[in-house]
Amino acid sequence: MRLTRAARGESHELKRILAAVDGSPYADRAAEVAIELARKSQAELTFLNIVPAQITPTSEFKAELTAYSAAAVDQGKAIVESLAKRANGVKVKIA
């Protein structure tokens, strides 16, 4: 029978936490849990928002796709910056 670290009496220390966020209610809840874990364990918390790579557009749609990509990047930045503000007292990195 294999015992967990906790069952063997070993401590388990979190040093870094990575939370992927996309602005959805589920990601928001996961971010709240990550903030609390980071607060309790004094771990560094990194919020990550991934924006799809820009597709090389044809000349017909270039302006629209470029604008869409820029808006997606701006929205991602706004999401992680908002979460970082809510993580008061936690060391936060944004990726």
Tab-separated table of C-alpha atoms in Angstrom:
chain	number	residue	atom	x	y	z
A	1	MET	CA	0.000	0.000	0.000
A	2	ARG	CA	1.375	3.366	-1.013
A	3	LEU	CA	0.894	6.215	1.459
A	4	THR	CA	0.538	9.858	0.550
A	5	ARG	CA	3.022	12.388	1.882
A	6	ALA	CA	0.448	13.639	4.365
A	7	ALA	CA	-0.187	10.094	5.616
A	8	ARG	CA	3.568	9.596	6.109
A	9	GLY	CA	3.706	12.827	8.099
A	10	GLU	CA	5.729	14.681	5.465
A	11	SER	CA	4.949	18.300	4.770
A	12	HIS	CA	3.864	19.385	1.350
A	13	GLU	CA	4.868	22.940	0.536
A	14	LEU	CA	3.512	24.870	-2.425
A	15	LYS	CA	6.039	27.279	-3.884
A	16	ARG	CA	4.401	28.254	-7.157
A	17	ILE	CA	0.844	28.059	-8.471
A	18	LEU	CA	-0.181	28.481	-12.115
A	19	ALA	CA	-3.783	29.434	-12.846
A	20	ALA	CA	-4.978	29.505	-16.452
A	21	VAL	CA	-7.828	31.986	-16.865
A	22	ASP	CA	-10.130	32.921	-19.716
A	23	GLY	CA	-12.744	35.166	-18.117
A	24	SER	CA	-15.340	32.401	-17.744
A	25	PRO	CA	-17.155	31.841	-14.429
A	26	TYR	CA	-15.322	28.512	-14.010
A	27	ALA	CA	-11.911	30.104	-14.515
A	28	ASP	CA	-12.898	32.918	-12.151
A	29	ARG	CA	-13.743	30.399	-9.437
A	30	ALA	CA	-10.484	28.514	-10.075
A	31	ALA	CA	-8.606	31.812	-9.754
A	32	GLU	CA	-10.261	32.475	-6.385
A	33	VAL	CA	-9.180	29.041	-5.150
A	34	ALA	CA	-5.651	29.665	-6.462
A	35	ILE	CA	-5.533	33.033	-4.664
A	36	GLU	CA	-6.569	31.429	-1.377
A	37	LEU	CA	-4.032	28.607	-1.779
A	38	ALA	CA	-1.304	31.125	-2.537
A	39	ARG	CA	-2.299	33.232	0.459
A	40	LYS	CA	-2.282	30.261	2.841
A	41	SER	CA	0.950	28.747	1.537
A	42	GLN	CA	2.718	32.045	0.721
A	43	ALA	CA	3.298	30.678	-2.782
A	44	GLU	CA	3.946	32.743	-5.872
A	45	LEU	CA	0.856	32.846	-8.096
A	46	THR	CA	1.022	33.177	-11.881
A	47	PHE	CA	-2.052	33.974	-13.940
A	48	LEU	CA	-1.918	32.802	-17.540
A	49	ASN	CA	-4.238	33.777	-20.370
A	50	ILE	CA	-3.611	32.206	-23.757
A	51	VAL	CA	-4.597	33.980	-26.943
A	52	PRO	CA	-4.785	31.912	-30.134
A	53	ALA	CA	-1.960	32.551	-32.563
A	54	GLN	CA	-2.833	34.999	-35.269
A	55	ILE	CA	-3.715	33.296	-38.522
A	56	THR	CA	-1.991	34.728	-41.557
A	57	PRO	CA	-4.996	36.268	-43.241
A	58	THR	CA	-5.668	36.816	-46.884
A	59	SER	CA	-5.714	40.449	-47.894
A	60	GLU	CA	-9.524	40.397	-47.875
A	61	PHE	CA	-9.769	39.739	-44.111
A	62	LYS	CA	-6.438	41.088	-42.870
A	63	ALA	CA	-7.819	44.188	-41.127
A	64	GLU	CA	-10.607	42.261	-39.371
A	65	LEU	CA	-8.320	39.478	-38.122
A	66	THR	CA	-5.648	41.912	-36.996
A	67	ALA	CA	-8.260	43.883	-35.037
A	68	TYR	CA	-9.656	40.642	-33.553
A	69	SER	CA	-6.183	39.520	-32.431
A	70	ALA	CA	-5.444	42.883	-30.837
A	71	ALA	CA	-8.792	42.842	-29.018
A	72	ALA	CA	-8.162	39.285	-27.756
A	73	VAL	CA	-4.766	40.293	-26.367
A	74	ASP	CA	-6.261	43.383	-24.692
A	75	GLN	CA	-9.077	41.316	-23.186
A	76	GLY	CA	-6.597	38.745	-21.840
A	77	LYS	CA	-4.486	41.483	-20.253
A	78	ALA	CA	-7.574	42.992	-18.627
A	79	ILE	CA	-8.590	39.595	-17.203
A	80	VAL	CA	-5.226	38.834	-15.585
A	81	GLU	CA	-4.714	42.401	-14.346
A	82	SER	CA	-8.133	42.352	-12.686
A	83	LEU	CA	-7.344	39.047	-10.970
A	84	ALA	CA	-3.944	40.326	-9.854
A	85	LYS	CA	-5.658	43.259	-8.106
A	86	ARG	CA	-8.007	40.857	-6.302
A	87	ALA	CA	-5.001	38.868	-5.043
A	88	ASN	CA	-4.070	41.542	-2.524
A	89	GLY	CA	-1.157	40.396	-0.374
A	90	VAL	CA	-0.105	37.602	-2.750
A	91	LYS	CA	3.008	37.691	-4.928
A	92	VAL	CA	1.517	37.598	-8.438
A	93	LYS	CA	3.105	37.193	-11.846
A	94	ILE	CA	1.292	37.607	-15.145
A	95	ALA	CA	2.182	35.406	-18.087
